XYZ file of C-alpha atoms in Angstrom:
737
model
C -28.296 49.232 2.038
C -25.669 47.666 4.286
C -27.705 48.480 7.377
C -30.794 46.775 5.901
C -28.656 43.773 4.998
C -27.397 43.696 8.576
C -30.953 43.833 9.918
C -31.852 40.815 7.781
C -28.840 38.782 8.968
C -29.396 39.710 12.621
C -33.150 39.036 12.567
C -32.925 35.761 10.611
C -29.752 34.130 12.009
C -30.857 30.519 11.586
C -31.819 31.004 7.951
C -28.507 32.708 7.116
C -26.401 30.141 8.989
C -28.146 27.119 7.494
C -28.070 28.598 3.989
C -24.353 29.401 4.232
C -23.443 25.986 5.630
C -25.558 24.270 2.988
C -23.913 26.260 0.214
C -20.461 25.534 1.608
C -21.214 21.817 1.853
C -22.539 21.738 -1.690
C -19.453 23.489 -3.008
C -17.132 21.133 -1.135
C -18.886 18.001 -2.376
C -19.542 18.956 -6.007
C -18.819 16.065 -8.335
C -15.385 16.629 -9.843
C -16.474 15.461 -13.305
C -17.945 18.874 -14.018
C -14.538 20.501 -14.125
C -12.065 20.359 -16.947
C -9.048 19.676 -14.773
C -10.835 17.266 -12.448
C -9.438 14.057 -13.956
C -5.940 15.234 -13.099
C -6.740 15.627 -9.389
C -6.189 12.949 -6.728
C -9.016 10.521 -6.011
C -11.593 11.593 -3.390
C -10.144 9.194 -0.863
C -6.644 10.652 -1.089
C -6.596 13.224 1.718
C -3.391 15.209 2.111
C -1.902 15.531 5.606
C -1.679 19.312 5.141
C -5.447 19.627 4.901
C -6.005 17.436 7.951
C -3.504 19.314 10.120
C -4.629 22.759 9.049
C -8.336 21.992 9.542
C -7.931 20.347 12.943
C -5.684 22.970 14.479
C -7.884 25.818 13.271
C -11.082 24.633 14.947
C -10.126 25.839 18.436
C -9.042 29.200 17.000
C -10.821 32.429 16.404
C -14.232 32.190 14.739
C -13.431 34.297 11.700
C -10.278 32.365 10.812
C -12.075 29.020 11.127
C -15.087 29.957 9.052
C -13.033 31.774 6.417
C -10.716 28.777 5.968
C -13.554 26.263 5.767
C -15.554 28.243 3.225
C -12.399 29.126 1.269
C -11.626 25.423 1.003
C -15.149 24.810 -0.261
C -14.812 27.540 -2.882
C -11.427 26.239 -4.045
C -12.862 22.733 -4.335
C -15.813 24.070 -6.305
C -13.601 25.790 -8.892
C -11.519 22.680 -9.468
C -8.508 23.521 -7.308
C -6.567 21.080 -5.172
C -7.317 21.775 -1.523
C -3.970 20.251 -0.519
C -2.202 23.166 -2.198
C -3.719 25.607 0.293
C -0.485 25.330 2.284
C 1.190 27.342 -0.468
C -1.053 30.297 0.313
C -1.131 29.832 4.084
C 0.916 32.836 5.137
C -0.855 35.120 2.682
C -4.162 33.732 3.929
C -3.328 34.555 7.559
C -2.102 37.978 6.552
C -5.335 38.848 4.741
C -7.758 37.767 7.487
C -8.786 41.016 9.174
C -9.915 40.306 12.738
C -10.274 43.979 13.574
C -13.488 44.270 11.548
C -15.011 41.286 13.335
C -13.992 42.740 16.687
C -15.443 46.106 15.747
C -18.760 44.545 14.743
C -18.883 42.699 18.077
C -18.309 46.015 19.828
C -21.220 47.530 17.925
C -23.425 44.578 18.919
C -22.608 45.072 22.593
C -22.784 48.849 22.637
C -26.225 49.261 24.176
C -29.119 47.614 25.958
C -29.850 43.925 25.436
C -32.900 44.600 23.291
C -30.749 46.708 20.925
C -28.304 43.946 19.913
C -29.885 43.278 16.513
C -30.238 46.972 15.755
C -26.608 47.561 16.739
C -25.395 44.745 14.471
C -27.279 46.370 11.602
C -25.782 49.734 12.529
C -22.294 48.179 12.607
C -22.638 46.689 9.140
C -23.949 50.002 7.908
C -20.773 51.692 9.152
C -18.194 49.000 8.310
C -19.747 47.520 5.154
C -18.965 50.197 2.519
C -15.245 50.542 3.319
C -14.815 46.774 3.646
C -16.455 46.272 0.242
C -14.058 48.688 -1.447
C -11.056 47.129 0.318
C -12.129 43.668 -0.847
C -12.406 44.822 -4.468
C -8.966 46.457 -4.378
C -7.270 43.502 -2.674
C -8.837 40.957 -5.034
C -7.847 42.859 -8.160
C -4.360 43.549 -6.868
C -3.553 40.044 -5.661
C -5.043 38.360 -8.724
C -2.524 40.208 -10.920
C -0.091 37.492 -9.794
C -2.184 34.878 -11.595
C -1.009 36.466 -14.858
C 2.698 35.874 -14.121
C 3.024 32.427 -15.723
C 4.857 31.103 -12.648
C 2.841 28.142 -11.386
C 3.593 28.498 -7.661
C 2.972 32.230 -7.734
C -0.272 31.722 -9.656
C -1.468 29.179 -7.065
C -0.522 31.513 -4.249
C -2.397 34.469 -5.735
C -5.348 32.339 -6.796
C -5.912 30.940 -3.306
C -5.270 34.310 -1.704
C -7.870 35.994 -3.937
C -10.442 33.327 -3.136
C -9.695 33.772 0.580
C -10.270 37.521 0.370
C -13.634 37.119 -1.365
C -14.799 34.319 0.919
C -13.708 36.230 4.024
C -15.809 39.177 2.850
C -18.870 36.977 2.261
C -18.448 35.315 5.665
C -18.138 38.671 7.418
C -21.202 40.112 5.668
C -23.524 37.157 6.284
C -22.393 34.189 8.384
C -20.580 36.142 11.105
C -23.343 38.696 11.947
C -25.941 35.906 11.938
C -23.892 33.793 14.360
C -23.111 36.859 16.469
C -26.807 37.704 16.763
C -27.765 34.112 17.570
C -25.043 33.581 20.186
C -25.802 36.847 21.994
C -29.540 36.117 21.946
C -28.969 32.649 23.440
C -26.526 34.120 25.943
C -29.151 36.641 27.006
C -31.957 34.054 27.198
C -29.923 32.017 29.676
C -29.966 35.038 31.985
C -26.236 35.662 31.761
C -24.745 39.110 31.912
C -22.920 40.064 28.740
C -19.326 40.837 29.793
C -18.637 43.528 27.206
C -20.361 46.866 27.341
C -18.957 49.326 24.823
C -21.561 51.958 25.509
C -19.434 54.697 23.989
C -18.795 53.091 20.622
C -18.443 55.693 17.889
C -19.906 55.599 14.433
C -17.204 57.926 13.154
C -15.536 55.185 11.124
C -15.528 56.925 7.767
C -12.138 56.487 6.026
C -10.121 59.256 4.482
C -11.930 60.315 1.289
C -8.605 60.869 -0.510
C -7.571 57.289 0.193
C -10.971 56.057 -0.953
C -10.641 57.917 -4.254
C -7.166 56.460 -4.769
C -8.583 52.973 -4.161
C -11.342 53.536 -6.687
C -8.856 54.740 -9.320
C -6.589 51.799 -8.540
C -9.512 49.384 -8.863
C -10.424 50.807 -12.261
C -6.824 50.511 -13.489
C -6.456 46.941 -12.235
C -9.749 45.997 -13.839
C -8.448 47.282 -17.192
C -5.256 45.217 -16.774
C -7.264 42.075 -16.094
C -9.609 42.632 -19.028
C -6.740 43.229 -21.426
C -4.769 40.135 -20.369
C -7.722 37.773 -20.036
C -9.568 38.797 -23.195
C -7.803 36.310 -25.468
C -9.164 32.837 -25.775
C -6.916 30.356 -23.939
C -8.801 27.202 -24.836
C -6.053 26.154 -27.247
C -3.534 26.035 -24.377
C -5.760 23.950 -22.099
C -4.545 20.488 -23.318
C -0.936 21.489 -22.526
C -1.953 22.520 -19.025
C -3.760 19.212 -18.452
C -0.806 17.194 -19.743
C 1.636 19.087 -17.520
C -0.551 18.584 -14.475
C -0.934 14.834 -15.167
C 2.813 14.410 -15.488
C 3.299 15.983 -12.083
C 0.762 13.636 -10.544
C 2.445 10.561 -12.091
C 5.708 11.433 -10.395
C 4.169 11.547 -6.919
C 4.464 8.453 -4.628
C 1.361 6.264 -4.495
C 1.932 4.750 -1.072
C -0.576 5.717 1.625
C 2.346 6.301 3.990
C 3.179 9.327 1.884
C 0.181 11.150 3.320
C 1.492 10.778 6.857
C 5.015 12.047 6.236
C 5.703 15.372 7.867
C 8.030 17.804 6.155
C 9.866 20.762 7.644
C 7.484 23.347 6.224
C 4.533 21.467 7.711
C 6.144 21.581 11.155
C 6.648 25.327 10.793
C 3.046 25.730 9.699
C 1.797 23.714 12.668
C 3.843 25.711 15.201
C 2.684 28.981 13.684
C -0.986 28.006 13.822
C -0.735 26.803 17.414
C 0.883 30.098 18.413
C -1.820 32.105 16.657
C -4.540 29.987 18.258
C -3.138 30.513 21.752
C -2.829 34.214 21.116
C -6.400 34.577 19.825
C -7.992 32.396 22.501
C -6.257 33.645 25.603
C -4.420 36.921 25.226
C -6.660 38.993 22.920
C -9.886 37.828 24.608
C -8.418 38.665 27.992
C -7.702 42.171 26.762
C -11.356 42.633 25.838
C -12.809 41.191 29.052
C -10.491 42.988 31.464
C -10.862 46.312 29.715
C -13.804 47.392 31.859
C -13.186 51.041 31.126
C -12.967 51.419 27.346
C -10.908 54.259 25.999
C -12.930 57.392 25.383
C -13.876 57.992 21.788
C -14.597 61.385 20.305
C -18.285 62.199 20.202
C -19.511 65.002 18.024
C -23.267 65.107 18.485
C -24.821 66.622 21.589
C -26.857 63.474 22.161
C -23.725 61.270 22.202
C -22.035 63.725 24.542
C -24.970 63.438 26.954
C -24.894 59.655 26.771
C -21.151 59.583 27.437
C -21.551 61.972 30.357
C -24.294 60.085 32.149
C -22.710 56.674 31.522
C -19.634 57.643 33.556
C -21.849 57.611 36.651
C -24.107 54.722 35.620
C -23.807 52.830 38.909
C -25.821 54.149 41.824
C -27.791 56.746 39.879
C -30.759 57.788 42.004
C -34.336 58.458 40.903
C -33.754 62.160 41.458
C -30.778 62.139 39.087
C -32.767 60.233 36.483
C -35.628 62.680 36.833
C -33.239 65.622 36.410
C -31.869 64.045 33.218
C -35.394 63.516 31.904
C -36.469 67.093 32.665
C -33.272 68.514 31.176
C -33.379 66.597 27.882
C -37.134 65.909 27.637
C -36.135 62.395 26.502
C -35.522 58.968 28.008
C -33.099 57.448 25.476
C -30.016 57.933 27.639
C -31.608 56.211 30.643
C -31.547 52.470 31.157
C -34.705 50.367 31.236
C -34.685 49.907 34.990
C -34.287 53.652 35.493
C -37.240 54.384 33.208
C -39.280 51.802 35.125
C -38.438 53.575 38.379
C -39.676 56.893 36.966
C -42.919 55.232 35.876
C -43.278 53.677 39.315
C -43.134 57.048 41.090
C -45.473 58.670 38.561
C -42.906 60.991 36.978
C -43.497 59.423 33.561
C -46.732 57.952 32.195
C -46.333 54.524 30.620
C -48.685 55.386 27.740
C -46.461 58.333 26.703
C -43.203 56.387 26.414
C -43.174 56.569 22.590
C -43.027 60.354 22.914
C -39.747 60.239 24.837
C -38.092 57.070 23.462
C -36.956 56.912 19.833
C -37.053 53.099 19.751
C -40.787 52.294 19.739
C -40.196 48.594 20.392
C -38.228 49.514 23.506
C -41.160 51.594 24.735
C -43.501 48.628 24.316
C -41.067 46.324 26.126
C -40.754 48.666 29.105
C -44.504 49.192 29.322
C -45.178 45.450 29.307
C -42.930 44.762 32.275
C -44.145 47.650 34.409
C -46.058 46.114 37.269
C -49.709 46.814 37.979
C -50.935 46.967 34.375
C -54.491 45.555 34.173
C -53.890 42.899 36.824
C -51.897 42.273 39.990
C -50.124 39.120 41.177
C -49.992 37.960 37.581
C -49.227 34.244 37.184
C -50.127 33.847 33.511
C -52.892 34.144 30.948
C -56.099 32.213 30.309
C -56.470 31.817 26.533
C -59.961 32.293 25.090
C -60.759 31.147 21.523
C -60.922 34.076 19.117
C -63.094 34.003 16.012
C -63.943 36.385 13.215
C -67.459 37.293 12.111
C -67.966 39.034 8.829
C -67.486 40.733 6.592
C -69.968 43.148 8.123
C -71.207 45.874 5.780
C -71.469 48.894 8.092
C -72.050 52.380 6.714
C -70.437 51.371 3.431
C -67.325 49.928 5.109
C -66.438 46.241 5.202
C -65.423 45.120 8.692
C -64.172 41.834 10.161
C -65.341 41.625 13.782
C -63.183 39.719 16.336
C -65.164 37.733 18.906
C -63.609 35.895 21.873
C -65.930 33.219 23.223
C -66.173 29.645 24.457
C -69.730 29.183 23.189
C -70.092 27.124 20.063
C -72.292 28.470 17.246
C -72.022 32.090 18.412
C -69.467 33.209 15.826
C -71.096 31.089 13.111
C -74.532 32.487 13.918
C -73.287 36.090 13.932
C -71.479 35.408 10.694
C -74.773 34.279 9.110
C -76.408 37.513 10.251
C -73.577 39.470 8.588
C -74.283 37.622 5.345
C -77.976 38.484 5.608
C -77.299 42.246 5.806
C -74.416 42.241 3.333
C -76.463 43.268 0.308
C -77.880 46.553 1.634
C -75.667 46.988 4.688
C -76.266 48.355 8.178
C -76.736 52.061 8.893
C -75.580 53.283 12.320
C -75.798 56.518 14.273
C -74.169 57.646 17.514
C -76.920 59.827 19.006
C -75.418 60.655 22.406
C -72.194 60.285 24.360
C -71.572 60.701 28.069
C -69.887 58.687 30.811
C -71.361 59.219 34.275
C -70.357 59.292 37.901
C -72.990 59.757 40.643
C -71.612 60.602 44.096
C -73.742 60.815 47.249
C -73.408 63.783 49.619
C -75.167 64.525 52.934
C -76.377 67.747 54.555
C -77.515 68.619 58.041
C -81.201 68.763 57.075
C -83.505 68.784 54.080
C -83.531 72.604 53.888
C -79.827 72.659 53.094
C -80.011 69.661 50.751
C -82.892 71.298 48.852
C -80.960 74.578 48.658
C -77.959 72.746 47.225
C -80.187 71.015 44.656
C -81.599 74.367 43.551
C -78.115 75.927 43.326
C -76.739 73.074 41.201
C -79.728 73.144 38.821
C -79.320 76.877 38.225
C -77.886 77.281 34.675
C -75.652 80.134 35.844
C -73.897 77.840 38.284
C -73.371 75.065 35.748
C -70.478 76.952 34.148
C -68.719 77.234 37.530
C -69.030 73.481 38.075
C -68.006 72.745 34.478
C -64.842 74.858 34.709
C -63.693 72.921 37.757
C -64.613 69.588 36.174
C -62.954 70.278 32.798
C -59.741 71.553 34.390
C -58.757 68.025 35.403
C -58.326 66.623 31.864
C -57.818 67.612 28.243
C -60.559 65.259 27.094
C -63.145 65.192 29.900
C -65.865 67.747 29.124
C -68.878 68.055 31.414
C -72.157 68.147 29.450
C -74.868 68.005 32.114
C -75.607 67.394 35.796
C -78.642 65.489 37.094
C -79.618 65.742 40.773
C -81.983 63.576 42.860
C -82.858 64.168 46.518
C -83.674 61.558 49.166
C -84.206 63.219 52.528
C -81.017 65.052 53.447
C -79.051 62.975 50.932
C -78.258 64.388 47.537
C -77.334 62.203 44.527
C -75.534 64.143 41.803
C -75.023 62.460 38.400
C -72.230 64.096 36.389
C -72.278 63.341 32.636
C -69.198 64.040 30.486
C -67.586 63.135 27.191
C -64.198 61.429 27.573
C -62.609 61.267 24.135
C -61.542 57.775 23.093
C -61.233 56.491 26.655
C -64.061 54.618 28.336
C -63.579 57.354 30.910
C -64.457 56.027 34.366
C -61.224 57.253 35.966
C -61.342 60.480 34.008
C -64.897 61.290 35.127
C -64.138 60.312 38.716
C -61.281 62.794 38.818
C -63.451 65.551 37.364
C -66.285 64.726 39.774
C -63.976 65.141 42.736
C -62.953 68.617 41.528
C -66.601 69.585 40.886
C -67.641 68.513 44.384
C -64.884 70.639 45.859
C -66.273 73.609 43.928
C -69.825 72.952 45.215
C -68.447 72.616 48.727
C -67.134 76.173 48.524
C -70.777 77.353 48.534
C -71.938 74.657 50.983
C -69.121 74.111 53.485
C -71.226 71.784 55.635
C -71.737 69.355 52.712
C -70.385 65.924 53.632
C -69.092 63.786 50.758
C -70.027 60.219 51.680
C -68.817 58.463 48.537
C -67.587 59.330 45.074
C -70.013 56.692 43.814
C -73.509 56.569 45.227
C -74.863 54.036 42.699
C -76.650 56.774 40.779
C -74.014 56.395 38.028
C -74.885 53.497 37.686
C -71.840 51.332 37.006
C -72.035 47.558 36.401
C -75.605 47.239 37.625
C -78.902 46.800 35.802
C -80.672 50.129 36.394
C -83.500 52.045 34.815
C -81.509 55.285 34.836
C -79.004 53.897 32.350
C -81.800 52.424 30.231
C -83.644 55.733 30.139
C -80.878 58.361 30.275
C -78.068 56.354 28.693
C -74.467 55.878 29.798
C -71.418 55.825 27.569
C -72.391 55.673 23.881
C -76.034 55.840 22.804
C -76.163 53.957 19.476
C -78.905 53.035 16.994
C -78.572 50.707 13.975
C -81.008 49.651 11.260
C -81.048 47.383 8.226
C -83.427 46.163 5.554
C -83.216 42.539 4.429
C -84.837 41.472 1.200
C -87.490 38.758 1.438
C -85.387 36.504 -0.771
C -82.419 36.775 1.609
C -84.686 36.003 4.545
C -85.776 32.803 2.803
C -82.390 31.660 1.445
C -79.947 32.824 4.135
C -82.077 32.923 7.291
C -84.265 29.964 6.237
C -87.517 31.541 7.455
C -90.112 34.185 6.487
C -90.529 37.875 7.246
C -93.912 37.287 8.876
C -92.488 34.630 11.209
C -89.614 36.908 12.247
C -91.888 39.893 13.002
C -94.394 37.784 14.927
C -91.703 36.107 17.027
C -90.002 39.412 17.836
C -93.251 40.861 19.224
C -94.072 37.754 21.221
C -90.599 37.137 22.585
C -88.517 40.318 22.695
C -91.316 42.771 23.522
C -94.183 41.020 25.328
C -92.058 38.268 26.836
C -89.524 40.722 28.255
C -92.331 42.909 29.658
C -93.893 39.906 31.384
C -90.489 39.177 32.923
C -90.192 42.782 34.162
C -86.987 43.241 32.209
C -84.935 46.453 32.390
C -83.208 46.980 29.059
C -83.544 43.341 28.055
C -85.907 43.603 25.098
C -83.714 41.502 22.858
C -82.775 37.915 22.071
C -79.122 37.695 23.168
C -77.364 41.064 22.829
C -75.143 40.274 25.845
C -73.655 37.332 23.949
C -72.216 39.503 21.189
C -71.265 42.386 23.481
C -69.290 40.070 25.788
C -67.430 38.356 22.942
C -66.357 41.644 21.360
C -65.519 43.159 24.768
C -63.146 40.324 25.675
C -61.502 40.456 22.248
C -60.917 44.224 22.336
C -59.839 44.654 25.980
C -63.033 46.215 27.379
C -64.267 45.636 30.938
C -66.473 42.509 30.689
C -68.300 43.440 33.918
C -69.822 46.422 32.128
C -71.753 44.098 29.842
C -74.533 44.191 32.461
C -75.192 47.790 31.362
C -73.742 47.797 27.863
C -76.057 44.979 26.717
C -79.164 47.131 27.289
C -80.923 46.725 23.966
C -84.328 46.784 22.300
C -84.756 44.940 19.002
C -87.597 45.990 16.695
C -88.772 44.249 13.519
C -91.508 45.062 11.013
C -92.339 44.345 7.377
C -91.286 47.020 4.927
C -91.036 47.741 1.221
C -93.657 48.558 -1.360
C -95.405 45.252 -0.751
C -94.328 44.748 2.871
C -92.354 41.669 1.860
C -88.943 42.828 3.102
C -87.793 42.869 6.726
C -86.882 46.027 8.611
C -84.857 45.576 11.804
C -83.465 48.138 14.241
C -81.354 47.760 17.361
C -81.159 50.536 19.964
C -78.452 50.425 22.645
C -78.394 53.467 24.972
C -75.484 52.519 27.245
C -72.524 51.010 25.373
C -69.468 51.629 27.602
C -66.345 51.285 25.474
C -62.935 52.854 24.938
C -59.959 52.395 22.635
C -57.260 53.622 25.033
C -56.388 52.608 28.573
C -57.238 49.483 30.529
C -57.058 46.193 28.676
C -56.849 47.880 25.271
C -53.086 48.299 25.734
C -52.444 44.547 25.940
C -50.836 43.174 22.760
C -53.568 40.741 21.660
C -56.440 43.105 22.438
C -54.624 45.983 20.782
C -54.254 43.852 17.649
C -58.018 43.233 17.574
C -58.611 46.986 17.814
C -56.174 47.492 14.935
C -58.172 44.956 12.934
C -61.200 47.218 13.414
C -59.097 50.321 12.648
C -59.941 51.923 15.996
C -56.798 51.293 18.035
C -55.627 54.149 20.245
C -56.790 57.742 20.297
C -57.932 59.701 17.275
C -55.866 62.859 17.476
C -57.792 64.785 14.838
C -61.227 63.918 16.233
C -60.978 62.703 19.863
C -63.744 60.213 20.572
C -64.159 59.081 16.963
C -62.460 55.696 17.497
C -64.471 54.828 20.596
C -67.662 55.942 18.863
C -66.881 53.749 15.857
C -66.249 50.767 18.131
C -69.657 51.314 19.766
C -71.324 51.443 16.350
C -69.541 48.233 15.295
C -70.750 46.480 18.446
C -74.339 47.642 17.875
C -74.274 46.514 14.229
C -72.816 43.133 15.239
C -75.601 42.759 17.811
C -78.089 43.407 14.995
C -76.525 40.612 12.947
C -76.619 38.282 15.942
C -80.254 39.112 16.669
C -81.237 38.354 13.089
C -79.581 34.957 13.043
C -80.823 33.748 16.446
C -84.385 34.920 15.855
C -84.357 33.161 12.485
C -83.079 29.960 14.100
C -85.838 30.120 16.712
C -88.505 30.871 14.115
C -87.461 27.921 11.947
C -86.677 25.509 14.781
C -82.992 25.212 13.899
C -81.553 26.367 17.223
C -81.493 23.009 19.001
C -80.150 21.158 15.983
C -77.300 23.598 15.474
C -76.268 23.447 19.114
C -76.382 19.664 19.119
C -74.147 19.691 16.066
C -71.593 22.279 17.152
C -71.664 22.542 20.910
C -73.650 19.844 22.703
C -72.599 16.429 21.436
C -69.538 14.296 21.970
C -68.747 11.076 20.143
C -67.444 7.977 21.897
C -66.762 4.383 20.899
C -68.082 1.229 22.496
C -67.037 -2.179 21.218
C -65.419 -0.384 18.249
C -68.763 1.198 17.317
C -69.185 4.982 17.487
C -72.175 6.530 19.209
C -73.117 10.096 20.246
C -74.017 11.360 23.683
C -76.077 14.530 23.993
C -75.067 16.691 26.949
C -77.991 18.541 28.517
C -77.240 21.489 30.772
C -80.742 21.855 32.143
């Protein structure tokens, strides 16, 4: 409970600080008429010299003393006390302020890496909070016994002392950790090095259980004493108290010069406070800063022993030493961030496996983000692209919101309309094939040897030998087939393999290299010209990908009721079917299109690719699509539509999918990362989502073309800009062609 409270204070410092200051101000300025004894107090303008002196000299002092005094004064003012009488409780007040707890919490805050400050503050409150709470209860009950004595000065002393104890506890549990978190965060943001580094702080702060039990028994007994003595109704004595207090006030001098007279006890108080201030500001702080080698503390766990051991030789630790520590402990927690980065840089640790070796998951993300070479080199910033949501899309009985990053107006709105059109009956999708490809080119001395190699590779008995070599390079890459084409003495070998949830280009390339080495054992004179011979084919419009497929081979279908076609799409089934034949089928054939038998599949594929961290260059292959429409139903009044995409190249791990924004979009689709139970399921689902979204986009655009709405919508959303001339608005249409 205390640790969670500490996390809240450390993570919301501004809220805690402002709330505490506001509460303190309200308490200090509460109208005195609400209190029974208020009419006997001095007027608001009568400020006692004791309050002025004590407040001013405390401001340069230690933080805890200042804040405790200020908030104690506010509390005393709130409950109707005279702040000028605080001098009576001064020495008790100074005695009760425990700076050791504040120092200990600061040590906890500075006991690890910079990113762990907030967590360490929470850990410190979790350790110190319970014992401090019990001590506060005991001290308050014990000191407040003096308020039952009947001696006015002693009652004032105990009253103010009790308030100080309670307020000091509240300040320590809220205001102080919030300020500590905020100051250290600002200190770190300015690029300064934090001077304290108590890396070996111990959590073994549990007090003696016998003493704790005694305190609990004492608290119970004191509580009984208070209840017994305070149970009687003292309202009948209140007029006597008021009269006595008024008589005292009448006897006091009314001259303003009275407030500037300095008595002997005030001089003593002033000297004492100045001495304490000097001590706190100079001597104790110097002890902390110069103590560069903190005293060893007993560590009981093996993990703390390891941390203490390696920290003794923190400076100058080589990569080899860090690697030895990692191999010995199979963990990275005891290494510093820069040391972990060095291990990633030399390839000893994979950045995507950091969560496996680091307990703090946020730390793993932080380290991975700053490791150079991720997704881009010579990084100077980011180019923001507007991100929209299309949906909900009813896909295979699941409701999905599809993120689309685009700078084209109307695209998200149009796709969203298509999602509405298929919402009633939904979209059905199927992943019919899966296989990423790599097609190297090799050369032989003559066509006899190249033909012999082709025959050997196509022999089913030899496929297992090639597959074993290919599959040995990865846990997820599994070779499914090999296609071979011959051109003279050149041989083009197309390896096809499943790659789990990764898009798989690097994975397949690695497996291809191992497979070629195996083939070369039987054909030593085979010359490997290139790992890619364009028979893959990657990022190029090719018939082989359109016919054979590459990546995910996906098919989607939907049936839209005639009424929905009329009301949502604003057209008719007959018009949609006729336009699809004329445009998407015949028109594309006349153009000699390869895989382009659609209206604008590339539009949707690109927008989803950018949003989810895919390689946008692969849209040239991934947008291969044929859209088919026909009337259906008992009376052929409904619309049947299908979209077939044989080469959707996607992945949910690696590449741009690890970037924060793109990873969040994948989480929105519930496909982020690798599916451990069924490898490849997440990437397959993403491909099906893309295909279904393309279907929605095809529906909407074809309907707009059939009804003549396309130009009007673009003029409204994307092609017009409004200007003023002589205070009269007019529109200018921007034509791109």
